[in-house]
Amino acid sequence: MRMKARAPLAALTVGILLTVAGCGGASTPATSSSSSTTSTSTGAAAASSSAASTSASGGGTLTIAINQSLESLDPLLSGAYIDRAELYGIYDPLVAVTPTGKIVPDLATSWTVSSDGLTYTFQLHPNVKFQDGTDFNAQAVVFSVERAMNDKASPRYASALFIKSVTATGPLTVQFVLKQQFAPFLSLLAGRLGMIVSPAAVKKYGANFAQHPVGTGAFMFKSYVKDDQCVLVKNPNYWQPGLPKVNEVIFKIIPDSNAAVLDLEAGSVQVMDGAPPQDVASLKTNPKVVVSIMPGMAFDGIDMNQTAAPFNNMNLRLALMNAIDRATLVNAVFGQTALPGDTAFPPSSWAYVAHTVPGADPAAVKADLAKGGQPNGFTFTLTTTNTPTSEKMAQVLQSMLASSNITMKIKLIDSAAFSSIVANHNYQAITDGWSGRVDPDQNAYNWYHTGGAFNFGGYSNSQMDSLLEQARASQVQATRKQLYQQVAALANSTAAYIVLYWPEDIKLLLPSVTGFVHYPDGVFRIDTMGL
């Protein structure tokens, strides 16, 4: 599940705009991840901003409002944005991404890369324990990564395809050998592929491990009730000194963002993920609320089921795309909280090239409908989540498409139903999005490559596959950027997926919250957050 994406306001920047009762802060420029021969660090927390290092450690309970239920707390199985904050609380990855997009060590203390770019050797932190008391070591890394390599049904499988072998060459030394040069490798290890699970817990709980997750992270799993809340508690034996800052974190599921704002103002929650677009301006002047807005790395749009009519017909997909005026849609639904977008590479991505996002093209729609054998238009159903913003967006699209003789019906679903719907191709078109990653490969490969983990619609194009594979293999960023521009052009000319907009990432906090660091992927790192 990929729902809920983020997006930028300024080209080629990754900054933090922090507004407290109308007072703004400065933005921080992005730095692309480097593939230096050797990297060392004392851990990801050392790379966090000064806000984290100065936060209080007074304990207490931090409650965060989120808008949907979780998909899975097993990094092997999770495909949802909404899981990631909880996962980063429970598990540590081998490497981490800083707020400025730099790759730094985490569970690994350092790594070296062979001259041919095929062998990565990681040294691991000593004296780290899993939350069940068992030892973190090289064998645990091998176990975790091989789970992804061997499970074809996992969203991590496609990311692990380039790994030829992973071997424990010492108690705290792990060696990865790749099948070919793979530029996004380190950035993938900063995410769910690199999150290390307790082998003992996986063996103990088997298929139920997601209900009993165990990692090395700052927080331990306590409970989860669907449509209610997920509770994590402090790991008293966490290996990073001074962390976490609170005793407990509750992720409270509140689908209605207006209700969540009221809870925030009342103090029953202290942090909120997202905000009602129409309320952002007034919230910025509210002394009870801190508004943090960050240009992100994400996109939202429409995924079409290309295994059945009407969208197995490329011309009808193009007709739908060309009938949409993205600027009108954004203005009507999101106001100043999003930008019209048309590619998987938003302005904060180094793969982005400045261009004008096209509006609706009635002449092209007419021609597309004729080529698609439906000169008088066609009818389809758009499936979307039952949130106020999603429903409003669907209604705006419905009205917009009607003028092009495209009749769109609306089907509202609970977000928890998303995975089963797409897995069974039980939809014609569905709204979804991606929270974005530092490396553009992760914004494109799994979406557009044949058999990609998030290519639910069944798009398949040999030219696209070749471009994506070339971009993965190249170590030259300028070359990769050119290839990704070809990917973007081909995705639009074949209507592989209709990107609609690049939403910015918005977080709301009470002024009492300390240690919050706004990351461009929009994911909370809860270990540094205090009260």
PDB file of C-alpha atoms in Angstrom, residues 140-282:
ATOM      1  CA  ALA A 140      20.977 -11.385  12.325  1.00  0.00           C
ATOM      2  CA  VAL A 141      21.666  -9.073   9.383  1.00  0.00           C
ATOM      3  CA  VAL A 142      22.041 -12.054   7.057  1.00  0.00           C
ATOM      4  CA  PHE A 143      18.803 -13.532   8.393  1.00  0.00           C
ATOM      5  CA  SER A 144      16.856 -10.305   7.888  1.00  0.00           C
ATOM      6  CA  VAL A 145      18.105  -9.603   4.381  1.00  0.00           C
ATOM      7  CA  GLU A 146      17.670 -13.194   3.220  1.00  0.00           C
ATOM      8  CA  ARG A 147      14.020 -13.008   4.240  1.00  0.00           C
ATOM      9  CA  ALA A 148      13.579 -10.323   1.563  1.00  0.00           C
ATOM     10  CA  MET A 149      15.704 -12.187  -0.962  1.00  0.00           C
ATOM     11  CA  ASN A 150      13.636 -15.359  -0.610  1.00  0.00           C
ATOM     12  CA  ASP A 151      10.064 -14.030  -0.341  1.00  0.00           C
ATOM     13  CA  LYS A 152       8.732 -13.191  -3.800  1.00  0.00           C
ATOM     14  CA  ALA A 153       5.488 -11.881  -2.316  1.00  0.00           C
ATOM     15  CA  SER A 154       7.279  -9.273  -0.220  1.00  0.00           C
ATOM     16  CA  PRO A 155       7.400  -5.602  -1.259  1.00  0.00           C
ATOM     17  CA  ARG A 156      11.126  -5.862  -0.401  1.00  0.00           C
ATOM     18  CA  TYR A 157      11.798  -8.639  -2.924  1.00  0.00           C
ATOM     19  CA  ALA A 158      12.307  -6.305  -5.889  1.00  0.00           C
ATOM     20  CA  SER A 159      14.781  -4.248  -3.863  1.00  0.00           C
ATOM     21  CA  ALA A 160      16.749  -7.376  -2.976  1.00  0.00           C
ATOM     22  CA  LEU A 161      16.967  -8.729  -6.522  1.00  0.00           C
ATOM     23  CA  PHE A 162      20.356  -7.112  -7.104  1.00  0.00           C
ATOM     24  CA  ILE A 163      21.888  -8.859  -4.089  1.00  0.00           C
ATOM     25  CA  LYS A 164      23.857 -11.932  -5.115  1.00  0.00           C
ATOM     26  CA  SER A 165      24.797 -12.913  -1.584  1.00  0.00           C
ATOM     27  CA  VAL A 166      24.977 -11.613   1.973  1.00  0.00           C
ATOM     28  CA  THR A 167      27.504 -13.257   4.283  1.00  0.00           C
ATOM     29  CA  ALA A 168      28.645 -12.904   7.875  1.00  0.00           C
ATOM     30  CA  THR A 169      32.428 -12.765   7.487  1.00  0.00           C
ATOM     31  CA  GLY A 170      32.854 -12.135  11.203  1.00  0.00           C
ATOM     32  CA  PRO A 171      30.674 -11.686  14.305  1.00  0.00           C
ATOM     33  CA  LEU A 172      30.233  -7.988  13.503  1.00  0.00           C
ATOM     34  CA  THR A 173      31.126  -7.905   9.812  1.00  0.00           C
ATOM     35  CA  VAL A 174      28.674  -8.371   6.944  1.00  0.00           C
ATOM     36  CA  GLN A 175      29.553  -8.546   3.268  1.00  0.00           C
ATOM     37  CA  PHE A 176      27.072  -7.945   0.460  1.00  0.00           C
ATOM     38  CA  VAL A 177      27.970  -8.999  -3.067  1.00  0.00           C
ATOM     39  CA  LEU A 178      25.789  -7.476  -5.781  1.00  0.00           C
ATOM     40  CA  LYS A 179      24.968  -8.991  -9.153  1.00  0.00           C
ATOM     41  CA  GLN A 180      25.826  -5.704 -10.832  1.00  0.00           C
ATOM     42  CA  GLN A 181      26.456  -2.109  -9.845  1.00  0.00           C
ATOM     43  CA  PHE A 182      23.366  -0.827  -8.095  1.00  0.00           C
ATOM     44  CA  ALA A 183      23.321   2.902  -7.354  1.00  0.00           C
ATOM     45  CA  PRO A 184      20.328   2.956  -4.934  1.00  0.00           C
ATOM     46  CA  PHE A 185      21.737   0.203  -2.705  1.00  0.00           C
ATOM     47  CA  LEU A 186      22.650   2.284   0.350  1.00  0.00           C
ATOM     48  CA  SER A 187      19.421   4.272   0.247  1.00  0.00           C
ATOM     49  CA  LEU A 188      17.450   1.013   0.264  1.00  0.00           C
ATOM     50  CA  LEU A 189      19.348  -0.147   3.348  1.00  0.00           C
ATOM     51  CA  ALA A 190      18.179   3.047   5.063  1.00  0.00           C
ATOM     52  CA  GLY A 191      14.597   1.818   4.730  1.00  0.00           C
ATOM     53  CA  ARG A 192      12.668  -1.341   5.356  1.00  0.00           C
ATOM     54  CA  LEU A 193      15.157  -3.574   3.510  1.00  0.00           C
ATOM     55  CA  GLY A 194      17.821  -2.538   6.019  1.00  0.00           C
ATOM     56  CA  MET A 195      15.695  -2.876   9.167  1.00  0.00           C
ATOM     57  CA  ILE A 196      17.038  -5.783  11.184  1.00  0.00           C
ATOM     58  CA  VAL A 197      14.588  -8.129  12.909  1.00  0.00           C
ATOM     59  CA  SER A 198      15.225 -10.546  15.770  1.00  0.00           C
ATOM     60  CA  PRO A 199      15.775 -14.001  14.242  1.00  0.00           C
ATOM     61  CA  ALA A 200      14.637 -15.599  17.500  1.00  0.00           C
ATOM     62  CA  ALA A 201      11.351 -13.683  17.458  1.00  0.00           C
ATOM     63  CA  VAL A 202      10.670 -14.522  13.802  1.00  0.00           C
ATOM     64  CA  LYS A 203      11.292 -18.204  14.508  1.00  0.00           C
ATOM     65  CA  LYS A 204       9.120 -18.063  17.618  1.00  0.00           C
ATOM     66  CA  TYR A 205       6.125 -16.296  16.120  1.00  0.00           C
ATOM     67  CA  GLY A 206       6.385 -17.372  12.486  1.00  0.00           C
ATOM     68  CA  ALA A 207       3.559 -15.964  10.373  1.00  0.00           C
ATOM     69  CA  ASN A 208       2.398 -13.941  13.394  1.00  0.00           C
ATOM     70  CA  PHE A 209       5.643 -11.995  13.768  1.00  0.00           C
ATOM     71  CA  ALA A 210       3.948  -8.768  12.612  1.00  0.00           C
ATOM     72  CA  GLN A 211       1.755  -8.987  15.729  1.00  0.00           C
ATOM     73  CA  HIS A 212       4.864  -9.470  17.909  1.00  0.00           C
ATOM     74  CA  PRO A 213       7.531  -7.331  16.233  1.00  0.00           C
ATOM     75  CA  VAL A 214      11.013  -7.263  17.770  1.00  0.00           C
ATOM     76  CA  GLY A 215      13.939  -5.124  16.649  1.00  0.00           C
ATOM     77  CA  THR A 216      16.791  -3.124  18.162  1.00  0.00           C
ATOM     78  CA  GLY A 217      14.924   0.205  18.102  1.00  0.00           C
ATOM     79  CA  ALA A 218      14.284   2.819  20.749  1.00  0.00           C
ATOM     80  CA  PHE A 219      10.730   1.579  21.325  1.00  0.00           C
ATOM     81  CA  MET A 220       9.177  -1.815  21.955  1.00  0.00           C
ATOM     82  CA  PHE A 221       5.798  -2.880  20.658  1.00  0.00           C
ATOM     83  CA  LYS A 222       3.047  -2.976  23.291  1.00  0.00           C
ATOM     84  CA  SER A 223      -0.308  -3.179  21.511  1.00  0.00           C
ATOM     85  CA  TYR A 224      -2.265  -2.420  18.380  1.00  0.00           C
ATOM     86  CA  VAL A 225      -6.016  -2.151  17.882  1.00  0.00           C
ATOM     87  CA  LYS A 226      -7.143  -1.566  14.319  1.00  0.00           C
ATOM     88  CA  ASP A 227      -8.964   1.742  13.785  1.00  0.00           C
ATOM     89  CA  ASP A 228      -7.997   2.789  17.320  1.00  0.00           C
ATOM     90  CA  GLN A 229      -4.316   3.025  18.222  1.00  0.00           C
ATOM     91  CA  CYS A 230      -0.814   1.547  18.216  1.00  0.00           C
ATOM     92  CA  VAL A 231       1.184   1.814  21.442  1.00  0.00           C
ATOM     93  CA  LEU A 232       4.986   1.637  21.692  1.00  0.00           C
ATOM     94  CA  VAL A 233       6.931   1.795  24.978  1.00  0.00           C
ATOM     95  CA  LYS A 234      10.482   2.823  25.776  1.00  0.00           C
ATOM     96  CA  ASN A 235      13.240   0.277  25.246  1.00  0.00           C
ATOM     97  CA  PRO A 236      15.151   0.609  28.546  1.00  0.00           C
ATOM     98  CA  ASN A 237      18.221  -1.058  27.054  1.00  0.00           C
ATOM     99  CA  TYR A 238      18.454   0.997  23.871  1.00  0.00           C
ATOM    100  CA  TRP A 239      22.003   1.166  22.584  1.00  0.00           C
ATOM    101  CA  GLN A 240      22.014   4.888  21.709  1.00  0.00           C
ATOM    102  CA  PRO A 241      22.650   6.924  24.888  1.00  0.00           C
ATOM    103  CA  GLY A 242      19.942   9.376  25.958  1.00  0.00           C
ATOM    104  CA  LEU A 243      17.266   7.964  23.673  1.00  0.00           C
ATOM    105  CA  PRO A 244      14.326   7.748  23.530  1.00  0.00           C
ATOM    106  CA  LYS A 245      13.005  10.905  25.149  1.00  0.00           C
ATOM    107  CA  VAL A 246       9.554   9.659  26.212  1.00  0.00           C
ATOM    108  CA  ASN A 247       8.322   6.546  27.971  1.00  0.00           C
ATOM    109  CA  GLU A 248       5.489   5.815  25.564  1.00  0.00           C
ATOM    110  CA  VAL A 249       4.250   6.806  22.107  1.00  0.00           C
ATOM    111  CA  ILE A 250       0.618   6.347  21.104  1.00  0.00           C
ATOM    112  CA  PHE A 251      -0.297   6.563  17.444  1.00  0.00           C
ATOM    113  CA  LYS A 252      -3.970   7.498  17.628  1.00  0.00           C
ATOM    114  CA  ILE A 253      -5.951   6.723  14.481  1.00  0.00           C
ATOM    115  CA  ILE A 254      -8.245   9.662  13.638  1.00  0.00           C
ATOM    116  CA  PRO A 255      -9.386   9.551   9.977  1.00  0.00           C
ATOM    117  CA  ASP A 256     -11.138  12.936  10.127  1.00  0.00           C
ATOM    118  CA  SER A 257      -8.425  15.603  10.033  1.00  0.00           C
ATOM    119  CA  ASN A 258     -10.812  18.249  11.366  1.00  0.00           C
ATOM    120  CA  ALA A 259     -11.480  16.129  14.434  1.00  0.00           C
ATOM    121  CA  ALA A 260      -7.739  15.560  14.850  1.00  0.00           C
ATOM    122  CA  VAL A 261      -7.099  19.326  14.856  1.00  0.00           C
ATOM    123  CA  LEU A 262      -9.680  19.763  17.611  1.00  0.00           C
ATOM    124  CA  ASP A 263      -7.959  17.039  19.647  1.00  0.00           C
ATOM    125  CA  LEU A 264      -4.618  18.754  19.088  1.00  0.00           C
ATOM    126  CA  GLU A 265      -5.950  22.112  20.239  1.00  0.00           C
ATOM    127  CA  ALA A 266      -7.492  20.418  23.277  1.00  0.00           C
ATOM    128  CA  GLY A 267      -4.162  18.780  24.094  1.00  0.00           C
ATOM    129  CA  SER A 268      -5.352  15.163  23.943  1.00  0.00           C
ATOM    130  CA  VAL A 269      -2.852  14.651  21.108  1.00  0.00           C
ATOM    131  CA  GLN A 270       0.430  16.528  20.868  1.00  0.00           C
ATOM    132  CA  VAL A 271       1.395  15.869  17.259  1.00  0.00           C
ATOM    133  CA  MET A 272      -0.594  15.471  14.049  1.00  0.00           C
ATOM    134  CA  ASP A 273       0.472  14.046  10.704  1.00  0.00           C
ATOM    135  CA  GLY A 274      -0.996  16.326   8.012  1.00  0.00           C
ATOM    136  CA  ALA A 275      -3.617  19.061   8.230  1.00  0.00           C
ATOM    137  CA  PRO A 276      -6.886  20.047   6.563  1.00  0.00           C
ATOM    138  CA  PRO A 277      -5.709  22.079   3.522  1.00  0.00           C
ATOM    139  CA  GLN A 278      -8.315  24.783   4.074  1.00  0.00           C
ATOM    140  CA  ASP A 279      -7.141  25.341   7.652  1.00  0.00           C
ATOM    141  CA  VAL A 280      -3.382  25.672   7.170  1.00  0.00           C
ATOM    142  CA  ALA A 281      -3.401  29.465   6.833  1.00  0.00           C
ATOM    143  CA  SER A 282      -5.379  29.965  10.035  1.00  0.00           C
TER     144      SER A 282
END
